[in-house]
Coordinates of C-alpha atoms in Angstrom, one line a residue:
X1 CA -19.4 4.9 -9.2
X2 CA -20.4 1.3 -7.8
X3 CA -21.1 0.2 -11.5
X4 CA -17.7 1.7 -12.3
X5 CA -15.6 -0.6 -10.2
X6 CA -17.6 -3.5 -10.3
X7 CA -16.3 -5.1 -14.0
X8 CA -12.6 -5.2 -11.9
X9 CA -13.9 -7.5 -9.0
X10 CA -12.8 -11.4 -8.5
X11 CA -9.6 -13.3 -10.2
X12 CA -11.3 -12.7 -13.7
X13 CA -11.9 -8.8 -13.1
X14 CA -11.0 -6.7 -16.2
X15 CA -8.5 -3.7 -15.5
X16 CA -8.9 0.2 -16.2
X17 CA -6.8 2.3 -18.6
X18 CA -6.6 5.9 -16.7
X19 CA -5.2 8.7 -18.7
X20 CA -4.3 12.0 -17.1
X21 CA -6.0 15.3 -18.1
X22 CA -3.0 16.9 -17.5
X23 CA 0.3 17.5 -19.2
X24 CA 2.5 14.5 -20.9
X25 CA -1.2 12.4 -20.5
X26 CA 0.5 9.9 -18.3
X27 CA -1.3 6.7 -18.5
X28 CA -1.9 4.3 -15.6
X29 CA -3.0 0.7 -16.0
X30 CA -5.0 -1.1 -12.9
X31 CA -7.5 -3.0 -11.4
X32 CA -7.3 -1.5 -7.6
X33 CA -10.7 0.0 -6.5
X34 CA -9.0 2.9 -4.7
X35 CA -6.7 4.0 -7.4
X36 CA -9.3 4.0 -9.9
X37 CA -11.9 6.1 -7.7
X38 CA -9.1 8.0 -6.4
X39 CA -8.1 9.3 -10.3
X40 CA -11.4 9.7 -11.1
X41 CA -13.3 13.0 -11.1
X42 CA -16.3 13.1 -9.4
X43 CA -18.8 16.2 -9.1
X44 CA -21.7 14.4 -7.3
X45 CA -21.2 14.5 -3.1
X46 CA -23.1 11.4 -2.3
X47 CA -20.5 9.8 -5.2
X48 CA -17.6 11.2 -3.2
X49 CA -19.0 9.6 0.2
X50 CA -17.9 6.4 -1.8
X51 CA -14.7 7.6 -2.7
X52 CA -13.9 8.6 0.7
X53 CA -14.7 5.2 2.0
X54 CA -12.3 2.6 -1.0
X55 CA -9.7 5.1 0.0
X56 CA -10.3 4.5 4.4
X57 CA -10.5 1.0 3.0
X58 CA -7.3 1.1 1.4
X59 CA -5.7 2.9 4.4
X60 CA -6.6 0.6 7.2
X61 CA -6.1 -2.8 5.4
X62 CA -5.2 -2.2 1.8
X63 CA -7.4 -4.8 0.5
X64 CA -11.1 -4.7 -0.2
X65 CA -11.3 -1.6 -2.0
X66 CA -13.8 -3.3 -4.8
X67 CA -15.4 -5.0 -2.8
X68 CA -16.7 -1.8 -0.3
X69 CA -17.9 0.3 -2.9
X70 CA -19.9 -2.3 -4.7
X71 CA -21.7 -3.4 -1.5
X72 CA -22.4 0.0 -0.5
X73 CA -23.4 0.5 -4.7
X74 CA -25.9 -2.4 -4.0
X75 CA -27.3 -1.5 -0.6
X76 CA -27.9 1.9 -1.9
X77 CA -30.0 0.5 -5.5
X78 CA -31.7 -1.5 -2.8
X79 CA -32.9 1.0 -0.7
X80 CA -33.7 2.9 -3.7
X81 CA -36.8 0.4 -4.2
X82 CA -37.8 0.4 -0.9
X83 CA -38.2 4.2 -0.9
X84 CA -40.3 3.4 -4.0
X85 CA -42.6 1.4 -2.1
X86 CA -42.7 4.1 0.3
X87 CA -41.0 2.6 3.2
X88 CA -39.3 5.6 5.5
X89 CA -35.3 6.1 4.9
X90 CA -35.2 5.8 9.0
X91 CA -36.5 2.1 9.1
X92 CA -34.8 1.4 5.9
X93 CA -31.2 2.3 8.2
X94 CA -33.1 0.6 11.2
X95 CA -33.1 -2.6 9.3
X96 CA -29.8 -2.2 7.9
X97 CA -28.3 -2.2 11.4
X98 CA -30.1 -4.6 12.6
X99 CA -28.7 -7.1 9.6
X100 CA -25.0 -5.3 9.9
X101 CA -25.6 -6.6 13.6
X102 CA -26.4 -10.0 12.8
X103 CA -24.2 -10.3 9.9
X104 CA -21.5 -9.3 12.0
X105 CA -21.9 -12.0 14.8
X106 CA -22.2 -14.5 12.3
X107 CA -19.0 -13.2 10.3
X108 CA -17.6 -13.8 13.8
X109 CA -18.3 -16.9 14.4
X110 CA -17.4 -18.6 10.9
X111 CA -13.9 -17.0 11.4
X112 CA -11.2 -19.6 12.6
X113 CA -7.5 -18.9 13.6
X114 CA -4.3 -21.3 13.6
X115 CA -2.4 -18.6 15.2
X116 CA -1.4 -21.2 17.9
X117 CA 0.5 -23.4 15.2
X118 CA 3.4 -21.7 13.5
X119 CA 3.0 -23.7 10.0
X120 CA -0.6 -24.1 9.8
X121 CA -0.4 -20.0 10.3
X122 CA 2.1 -19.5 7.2
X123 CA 0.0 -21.9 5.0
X124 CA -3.0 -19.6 5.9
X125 CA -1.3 -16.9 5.3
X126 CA 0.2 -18.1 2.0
X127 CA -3.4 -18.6 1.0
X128 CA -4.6 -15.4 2.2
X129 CA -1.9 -13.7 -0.4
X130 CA -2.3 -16.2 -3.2
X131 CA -6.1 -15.0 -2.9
X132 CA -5.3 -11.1 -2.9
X133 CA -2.8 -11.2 -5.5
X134 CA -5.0 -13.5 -8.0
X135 CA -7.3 -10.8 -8.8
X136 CA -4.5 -8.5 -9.7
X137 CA -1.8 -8.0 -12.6
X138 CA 0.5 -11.2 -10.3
X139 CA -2.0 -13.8 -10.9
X140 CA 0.2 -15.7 -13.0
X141 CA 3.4 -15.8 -10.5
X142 CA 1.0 -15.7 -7.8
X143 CA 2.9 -18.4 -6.0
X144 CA 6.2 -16.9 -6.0
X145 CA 5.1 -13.7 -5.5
X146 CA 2.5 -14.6 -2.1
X147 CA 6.3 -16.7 -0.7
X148 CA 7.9 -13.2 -1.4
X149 CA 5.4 -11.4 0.5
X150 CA 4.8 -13.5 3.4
X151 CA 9.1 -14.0 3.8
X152 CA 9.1 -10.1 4.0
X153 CA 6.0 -10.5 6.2
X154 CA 7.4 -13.1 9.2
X155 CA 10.9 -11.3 8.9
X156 CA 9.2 -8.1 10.6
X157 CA 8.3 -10.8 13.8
X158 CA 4.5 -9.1 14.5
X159 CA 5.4 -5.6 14.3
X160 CA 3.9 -4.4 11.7
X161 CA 6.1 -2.4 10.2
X162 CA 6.1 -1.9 6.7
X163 CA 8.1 1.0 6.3
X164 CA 11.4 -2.0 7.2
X165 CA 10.1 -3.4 3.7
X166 CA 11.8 -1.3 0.7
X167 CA 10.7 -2.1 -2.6
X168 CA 12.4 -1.4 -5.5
X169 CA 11.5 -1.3 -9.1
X170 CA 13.4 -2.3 -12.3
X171 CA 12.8 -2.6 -15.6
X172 CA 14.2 -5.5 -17.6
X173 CA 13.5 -9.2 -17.1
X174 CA 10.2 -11.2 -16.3
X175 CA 7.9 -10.5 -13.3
X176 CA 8.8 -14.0 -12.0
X177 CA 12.5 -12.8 -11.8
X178 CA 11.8 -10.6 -8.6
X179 CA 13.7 -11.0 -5.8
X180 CA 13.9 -10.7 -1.8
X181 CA 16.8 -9.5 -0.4
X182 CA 17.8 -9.4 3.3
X183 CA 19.0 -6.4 4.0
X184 CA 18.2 -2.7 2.2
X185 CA 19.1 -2.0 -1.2
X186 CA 19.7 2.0 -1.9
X187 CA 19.1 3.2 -5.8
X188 CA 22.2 5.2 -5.8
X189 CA 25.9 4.6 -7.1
X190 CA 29.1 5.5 -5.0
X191 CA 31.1 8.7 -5.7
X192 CA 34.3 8.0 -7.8
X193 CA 37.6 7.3 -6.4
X194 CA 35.7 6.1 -3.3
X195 CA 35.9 2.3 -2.1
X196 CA 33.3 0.4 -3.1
X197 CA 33.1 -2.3 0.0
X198 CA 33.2 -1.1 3.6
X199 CA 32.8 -3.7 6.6
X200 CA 31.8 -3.0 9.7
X201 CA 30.3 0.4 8.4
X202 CA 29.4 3.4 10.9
X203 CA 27.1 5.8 8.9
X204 CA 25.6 9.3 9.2
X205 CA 23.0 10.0 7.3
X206 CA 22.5 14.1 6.9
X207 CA 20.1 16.3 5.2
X208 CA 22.6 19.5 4.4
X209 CA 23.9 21.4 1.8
X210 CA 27.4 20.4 0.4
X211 CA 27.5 22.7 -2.7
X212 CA 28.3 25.5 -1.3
X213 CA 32.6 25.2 -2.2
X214 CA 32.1 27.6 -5.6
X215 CA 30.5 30.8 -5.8
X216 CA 27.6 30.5 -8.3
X217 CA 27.9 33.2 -10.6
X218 CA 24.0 33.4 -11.8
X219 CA 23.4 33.5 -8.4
X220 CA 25.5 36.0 -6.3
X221 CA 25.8 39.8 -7.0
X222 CA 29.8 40.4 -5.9
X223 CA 31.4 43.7 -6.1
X224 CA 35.1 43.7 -6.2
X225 CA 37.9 45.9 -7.3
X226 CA 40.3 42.8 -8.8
X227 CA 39.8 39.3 -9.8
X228 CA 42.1 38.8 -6.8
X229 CA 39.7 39.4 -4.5
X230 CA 37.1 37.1 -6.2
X231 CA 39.9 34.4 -5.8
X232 CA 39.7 35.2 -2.4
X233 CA 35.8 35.0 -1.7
X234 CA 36.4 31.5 -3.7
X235 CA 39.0 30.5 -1.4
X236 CA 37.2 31.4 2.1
X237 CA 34.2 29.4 0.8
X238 CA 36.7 26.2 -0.1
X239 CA 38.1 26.6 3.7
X240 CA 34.8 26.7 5.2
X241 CA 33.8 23.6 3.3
X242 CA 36.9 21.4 4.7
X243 CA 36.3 22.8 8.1
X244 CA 32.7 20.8 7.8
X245 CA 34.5 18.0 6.2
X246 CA 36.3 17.8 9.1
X247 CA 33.7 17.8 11.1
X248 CA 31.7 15.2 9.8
X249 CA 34.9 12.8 9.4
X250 CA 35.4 13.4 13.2
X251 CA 32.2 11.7 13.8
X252 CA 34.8 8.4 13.3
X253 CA 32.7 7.7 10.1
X254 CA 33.1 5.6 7.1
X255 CA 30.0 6.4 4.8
X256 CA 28.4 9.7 4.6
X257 CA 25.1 9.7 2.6
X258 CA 23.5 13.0 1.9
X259 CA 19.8 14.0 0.8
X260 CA 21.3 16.8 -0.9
X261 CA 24.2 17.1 -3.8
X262 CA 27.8 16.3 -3.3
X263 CA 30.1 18.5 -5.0
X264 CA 33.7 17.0 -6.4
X265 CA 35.9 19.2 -3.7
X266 CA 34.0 17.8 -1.0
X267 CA 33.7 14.2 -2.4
X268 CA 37.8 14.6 -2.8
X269 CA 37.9 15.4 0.7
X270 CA 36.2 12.0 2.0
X271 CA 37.8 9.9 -0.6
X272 CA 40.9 10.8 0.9
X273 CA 40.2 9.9 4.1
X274 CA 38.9 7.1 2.9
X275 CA 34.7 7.8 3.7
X276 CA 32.3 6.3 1.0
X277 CA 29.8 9.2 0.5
X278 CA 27.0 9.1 -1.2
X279 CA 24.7 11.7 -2.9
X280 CA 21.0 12.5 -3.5
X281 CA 19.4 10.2 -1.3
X282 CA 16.1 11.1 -1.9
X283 CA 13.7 11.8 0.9
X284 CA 11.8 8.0 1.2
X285 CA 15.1 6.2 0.4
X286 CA 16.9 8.7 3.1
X287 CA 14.2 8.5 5.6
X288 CA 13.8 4.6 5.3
X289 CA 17.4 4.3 5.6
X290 CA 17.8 6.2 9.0
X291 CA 15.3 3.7 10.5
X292 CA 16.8 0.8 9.2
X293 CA 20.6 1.6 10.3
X294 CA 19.3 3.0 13.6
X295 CA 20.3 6.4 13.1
X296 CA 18.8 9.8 12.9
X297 CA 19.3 12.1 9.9
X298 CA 21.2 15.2 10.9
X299 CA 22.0 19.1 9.4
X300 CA 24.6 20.1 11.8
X301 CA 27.9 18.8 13.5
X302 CA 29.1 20.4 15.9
X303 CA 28.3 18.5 18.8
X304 CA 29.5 15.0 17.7
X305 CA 28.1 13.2 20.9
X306 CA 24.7 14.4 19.9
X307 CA 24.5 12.7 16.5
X308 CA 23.0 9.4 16.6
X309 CA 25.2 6.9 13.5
X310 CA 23.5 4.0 12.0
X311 CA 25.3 1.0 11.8
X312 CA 25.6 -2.1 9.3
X313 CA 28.0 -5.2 8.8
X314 CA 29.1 -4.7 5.1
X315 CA 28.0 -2.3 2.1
X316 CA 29.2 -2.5 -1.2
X317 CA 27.9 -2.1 -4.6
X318 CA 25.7 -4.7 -6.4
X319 CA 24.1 -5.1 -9.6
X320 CA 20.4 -5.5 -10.9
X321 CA 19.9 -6.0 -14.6
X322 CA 22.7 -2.7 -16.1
X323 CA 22.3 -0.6 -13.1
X324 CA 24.6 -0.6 -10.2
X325 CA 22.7 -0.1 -6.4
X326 CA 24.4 0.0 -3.4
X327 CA 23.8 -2.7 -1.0
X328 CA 23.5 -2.7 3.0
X329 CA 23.7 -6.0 4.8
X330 CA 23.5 -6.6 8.2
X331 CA 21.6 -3.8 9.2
X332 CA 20.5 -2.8 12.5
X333 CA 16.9 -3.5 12.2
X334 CA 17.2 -6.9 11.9
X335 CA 14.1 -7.8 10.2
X336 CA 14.1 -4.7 7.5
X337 CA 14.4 -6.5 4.0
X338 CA 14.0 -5.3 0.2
X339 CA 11.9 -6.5 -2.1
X340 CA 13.3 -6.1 -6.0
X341 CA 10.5 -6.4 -8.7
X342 CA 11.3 -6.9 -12.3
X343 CA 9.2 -6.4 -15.6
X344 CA 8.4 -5.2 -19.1
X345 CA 7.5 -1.8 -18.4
X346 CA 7.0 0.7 -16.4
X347 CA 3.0 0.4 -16.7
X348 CA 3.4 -3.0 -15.2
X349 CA 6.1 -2.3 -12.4
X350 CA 3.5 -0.1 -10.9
X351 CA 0.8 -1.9 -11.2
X352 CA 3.0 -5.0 -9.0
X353 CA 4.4 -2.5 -6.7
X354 CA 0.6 -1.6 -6.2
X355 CA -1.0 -5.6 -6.1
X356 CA 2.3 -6.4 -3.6
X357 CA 1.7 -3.4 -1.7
X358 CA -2.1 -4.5 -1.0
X359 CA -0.8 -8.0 -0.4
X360 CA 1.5 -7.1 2.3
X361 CA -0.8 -4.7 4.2
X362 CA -3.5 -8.0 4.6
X363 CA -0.9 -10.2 5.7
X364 CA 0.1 -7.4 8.2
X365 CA -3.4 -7.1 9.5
X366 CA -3.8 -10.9 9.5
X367 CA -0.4 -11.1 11.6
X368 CA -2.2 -8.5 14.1
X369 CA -5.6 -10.1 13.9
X370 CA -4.9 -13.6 13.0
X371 CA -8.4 -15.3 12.2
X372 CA -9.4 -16.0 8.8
X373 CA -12.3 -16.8 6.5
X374 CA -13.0 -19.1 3.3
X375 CA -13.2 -17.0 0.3
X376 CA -14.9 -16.9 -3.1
X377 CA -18.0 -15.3 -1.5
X378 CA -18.1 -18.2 1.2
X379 CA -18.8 -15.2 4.0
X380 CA -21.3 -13.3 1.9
X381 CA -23.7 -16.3 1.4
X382 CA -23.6 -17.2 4.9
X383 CA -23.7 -13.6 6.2
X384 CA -26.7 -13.6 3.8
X385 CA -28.8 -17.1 5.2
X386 CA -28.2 -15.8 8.9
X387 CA -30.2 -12.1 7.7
X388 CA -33.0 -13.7 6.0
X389 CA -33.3 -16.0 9.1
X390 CA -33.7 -12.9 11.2
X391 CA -35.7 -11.2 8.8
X392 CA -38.3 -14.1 9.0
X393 CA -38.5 -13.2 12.7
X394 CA -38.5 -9.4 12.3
X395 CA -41.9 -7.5 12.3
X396 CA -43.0 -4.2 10.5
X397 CA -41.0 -2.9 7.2
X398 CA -38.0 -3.4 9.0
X399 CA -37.7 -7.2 7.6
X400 CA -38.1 -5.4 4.2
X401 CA -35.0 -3.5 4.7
X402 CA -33.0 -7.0 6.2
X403 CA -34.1 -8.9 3.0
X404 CA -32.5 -6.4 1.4
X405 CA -29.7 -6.4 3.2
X406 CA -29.1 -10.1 2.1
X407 CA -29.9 -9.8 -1.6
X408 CA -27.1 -7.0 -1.7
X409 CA -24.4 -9.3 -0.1
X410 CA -25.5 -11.9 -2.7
X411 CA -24.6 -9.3 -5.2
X412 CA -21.0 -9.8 -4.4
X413 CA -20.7 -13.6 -5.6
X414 CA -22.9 -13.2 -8.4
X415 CA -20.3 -10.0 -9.3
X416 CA -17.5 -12.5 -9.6
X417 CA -19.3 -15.0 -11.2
X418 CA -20.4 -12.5 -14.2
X419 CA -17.1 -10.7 -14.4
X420 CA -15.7 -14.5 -15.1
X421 CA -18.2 -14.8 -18.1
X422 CA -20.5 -17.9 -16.0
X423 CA -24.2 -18.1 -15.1
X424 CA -24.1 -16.2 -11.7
X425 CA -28.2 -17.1 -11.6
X426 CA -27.3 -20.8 -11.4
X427 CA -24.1 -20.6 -9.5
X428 CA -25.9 -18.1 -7.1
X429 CA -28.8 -20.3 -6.5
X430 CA -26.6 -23.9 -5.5
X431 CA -25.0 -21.7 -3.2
X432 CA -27.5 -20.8 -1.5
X433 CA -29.3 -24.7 -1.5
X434 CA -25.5 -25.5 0.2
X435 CA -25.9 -23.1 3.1
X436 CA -29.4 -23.7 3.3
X437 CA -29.2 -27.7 3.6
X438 CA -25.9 -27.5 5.8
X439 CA -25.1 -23.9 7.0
X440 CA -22.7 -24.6 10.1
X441 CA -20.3 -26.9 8.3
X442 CA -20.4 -26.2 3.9
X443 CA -17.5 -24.7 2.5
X444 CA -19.0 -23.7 -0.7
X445 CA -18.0 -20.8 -2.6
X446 CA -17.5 -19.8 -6.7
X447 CA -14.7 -21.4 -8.4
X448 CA -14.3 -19.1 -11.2
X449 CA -11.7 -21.5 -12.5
X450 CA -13.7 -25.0 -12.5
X451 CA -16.9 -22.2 -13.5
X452 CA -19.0 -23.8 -10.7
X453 CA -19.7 -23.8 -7.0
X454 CA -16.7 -25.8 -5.0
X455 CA -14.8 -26.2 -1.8
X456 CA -13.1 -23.6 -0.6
X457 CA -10.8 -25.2 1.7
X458 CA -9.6 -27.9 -1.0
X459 CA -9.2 -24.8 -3.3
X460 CA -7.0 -23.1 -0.4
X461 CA -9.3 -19.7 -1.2
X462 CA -9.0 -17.6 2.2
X463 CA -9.6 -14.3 3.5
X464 CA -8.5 -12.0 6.1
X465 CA -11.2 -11.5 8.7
X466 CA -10.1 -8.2 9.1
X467 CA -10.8 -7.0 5.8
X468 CA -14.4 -8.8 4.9
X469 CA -15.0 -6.9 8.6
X470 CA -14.3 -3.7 7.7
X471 CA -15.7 -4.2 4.1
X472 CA -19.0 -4.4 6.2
X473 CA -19.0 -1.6 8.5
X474 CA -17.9 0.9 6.2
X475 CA -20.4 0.1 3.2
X476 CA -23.3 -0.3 5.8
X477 CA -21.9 3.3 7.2
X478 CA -21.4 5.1 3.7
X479 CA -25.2 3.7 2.6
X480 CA -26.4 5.2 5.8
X481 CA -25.2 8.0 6.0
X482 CA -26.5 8.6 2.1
X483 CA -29.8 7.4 3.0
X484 CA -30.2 10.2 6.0
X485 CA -29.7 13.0 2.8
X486 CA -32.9 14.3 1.6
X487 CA -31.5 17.5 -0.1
X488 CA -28.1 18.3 -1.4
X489 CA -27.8 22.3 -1.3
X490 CA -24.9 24.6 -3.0
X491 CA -23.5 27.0 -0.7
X492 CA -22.5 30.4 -0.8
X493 CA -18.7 30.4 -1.3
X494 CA -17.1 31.6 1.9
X495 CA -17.0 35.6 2.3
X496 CA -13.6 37.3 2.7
X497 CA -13.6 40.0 5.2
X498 CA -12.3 43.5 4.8

């Protein structure tokens, strides 16, 4: 699994064609760690245990996927020698926490924040998303893109909430093309006959069927002595119709978005009272939209003081590339934005929605936890010197275990160095003579670029602290808690009673 992942780590990382089993063999293109493990079928438990941990990765940060499953991949093929040289699983986990210990406080105490200086923070911040996205499918627009993401970023004002970013795809155009918008930006056109610019706009956004004006032939089993009569059934179901019309016009509206269908006799009905409506919301666009307006979806009206409308300053109808989307400015949640990306194809929409999408979760971490690290396997190689100085004071096996410990964080740099085609042995080694010589104040770390060690600050290579944290626990946890197993055993499927 480890070995799997690995060829995709660092800015020269190769990327993974996966093709569906399934029907119509959808093919995905990508080099994030937790979408490849996540398509990938795996029959071996201890190989899901590393599955289960790129995916936590990708939920609580959204960055480091690689990178966990490789250490935990190394840590593991360490301890695999150990327990060759028959050194006990328990003191091979002993010496593992002592080193996760160590390498922790010393993770902590190369981090630094400028969270007390408003552009010092954006310039780390700009780095921190330069650094994410140059691994991924962006890496060329890598600027424009990490300005896009940390603009939607400091528009959400430390929240944290990345459900006020939309991001829409569309194909046509360059990937340098994409846009932000201020405001939300609905993939929908306005009914016809409907105006197309409303200022000052109340909405009310409702999840309910308005299709319901015809009788559906297929669908209804209606006994009746006359045509007449059907006429009539036809007619009682138009007048129930314009009574909820009514209704939801008396709300003092002037947009009506639905989740569901529109029908014309309806749509007739608000364009003549002059509400936009509009139809087939669907459920993230609809749900997205309620938060941003500040209102709350709703499926009945009778009780118009109940219903809570969203508000904006202006919507009207825009265009991207052919298509036409409708546009909401001035919106409630003030810092709620939209994020338009352009491309080729579809293959390579998804893959930047995916890269963005990883970018913006670190910067929202780093916004929450704001100290960072140098990157380009700066932390590893220092997190690696402070183990082996431990180890050196460690008795019993349990140094074994630290050593390690260190060679498998090692593993990390010298992965980035192979995957860019240099001499990881070499590059590896001068490393690790820079934090021997000066560990408190070197900045060393791979320049895949220049294809030799450099400076990580003049390079402006930084990570979230957060992440390389996190990328620590939960490898050290996944390898323990593989090393406990001594037997994997098939059970009995479960046996229905009665």
């Amino acid at each position: 699994m480890a070995d799997l992942v690995k060829s995709t780590l660092g800015p020269k990382g190769m990327d993974k064609i996966l093709q569906s089993m399934g029907r119509g063999h959808e093919v995905t293109v990508t080099n994030d760690g937790a979408t490849i493990l996540k398509s990938v079928y795996v029959d071996n438990p201890a190989a899901k245990v590393l599955q289960d941990i790129s995916r936590v990765q990708d939920d609580e940060v959204g960055d480091g996927t690689t990178s966990v499953v490789v250490l935990a991949g190394e840590l593991l093929r360490e301890a695999e020698q150990l327990v060759g040289q028959k050194v006990h699983p328990m003191t091979i986990i002993a010496g593992f926490r002592e080193a996760e210990a160590v390498a922790k406080t010393e993770l902590a105490s190369a981090a630094f924040s400028n969270a007390g200086q408003p552009d010092a923070f954006r310039q780390d911040l700009l780095n921190i998303a330069r650094t994410t996205l140059s691994s991924k499918i962006l890496t060329a627009d890598k600027d424009h893109f990490a300005e896009l993401a940390v603009d939607a970023i400091t528009r959400l004002k430390g929240s944290g909430n990345l459900e006020a970013i939309h991001i829409i795809k569309k194909a046509g155009g360059a990937l340098k093309d994409s846009f932000l918008d201020e405001g939300f930006i609905l993939d929908k056109k306005i009914g016809v006959g409907q105006p197309k610019r409303i200022s000052d706009a109340k909405v009310l956004i409702a999840n309910t069927p308005m299709d319901t004006d015809k009788v559906k032939i297929y669908g209804a089993r209606v006994r009746v002595d006359s045509m007449v009569k059907v006429g009539e059934i036809e007619a009682a179901e138009k007048n129930k119709m314009r009574e909820k019309c009514q209704k939801i016009i008396d709300h003092g509206i002037n947009c009506f978005i639905n989740r569901q269908l529109i029908y014309n006799f309806p749509e007739e009905i608000f364009a003549d009272a002059g509400v936009m409506s509009i139809e087939h919301a669907d459920f993230d666009g609809i749900e997205r939209l309620a938060l941003v307006l500040g209102g709350e979806i709703a499926s009945t009206f009778e009780h118009p003081g109940e219903v809570k409308l969203g508000h904006c300053k202006l919507i009207e109808e825009t265009m991207i590339g052919e298509d036409k989307l409708i546009h909401f400015s001035g919106v409630a949640l003030g810092e709620a934005c939209t994020i338009v990306l352009r491309g080729a194809s579809s293959h390579i929409l998804e893959e930047a929605d995916r890269s963005l999408h990883d970018a913006l979760c670190v910067l929202s971490e780093t916004v929450k936890e704001p100290r960072v690290l140098y990157g380009g396997g700066w932390p590893e190689m220092r997190m690696a010197r402070a183990i082996d100085e431990a180890a050196k004071k460690t008795p019993g096996k349990k140094s074994l275990a630290m050593e390690a410990f260190a060679r498998a964080l090692r593993q990390l740099p010298t992965t980035i160095a192979d995957n860019a085609g240099l001499d990881s042995a070499d590059i590896v080694s001068t490393l690790r003579a820079a934090h021997g010589a000066d560990p408190s104040s070197t900045r060393m770390g791979v320049d895949v670029i220049a294809g030799e060690a450099g400076d990580m600050k003049q390079l402006g290579i930084f990570e979230s602290f957060k992440v390389k944290q996190q990328v620590l626990l939960s490898a050290t946890e996944a390898a323990e808690m593989i090393l406990r197993v001594d037997d994997i055993i098939r059970c009995a499927p479960r046996q229905r009673s009665g």
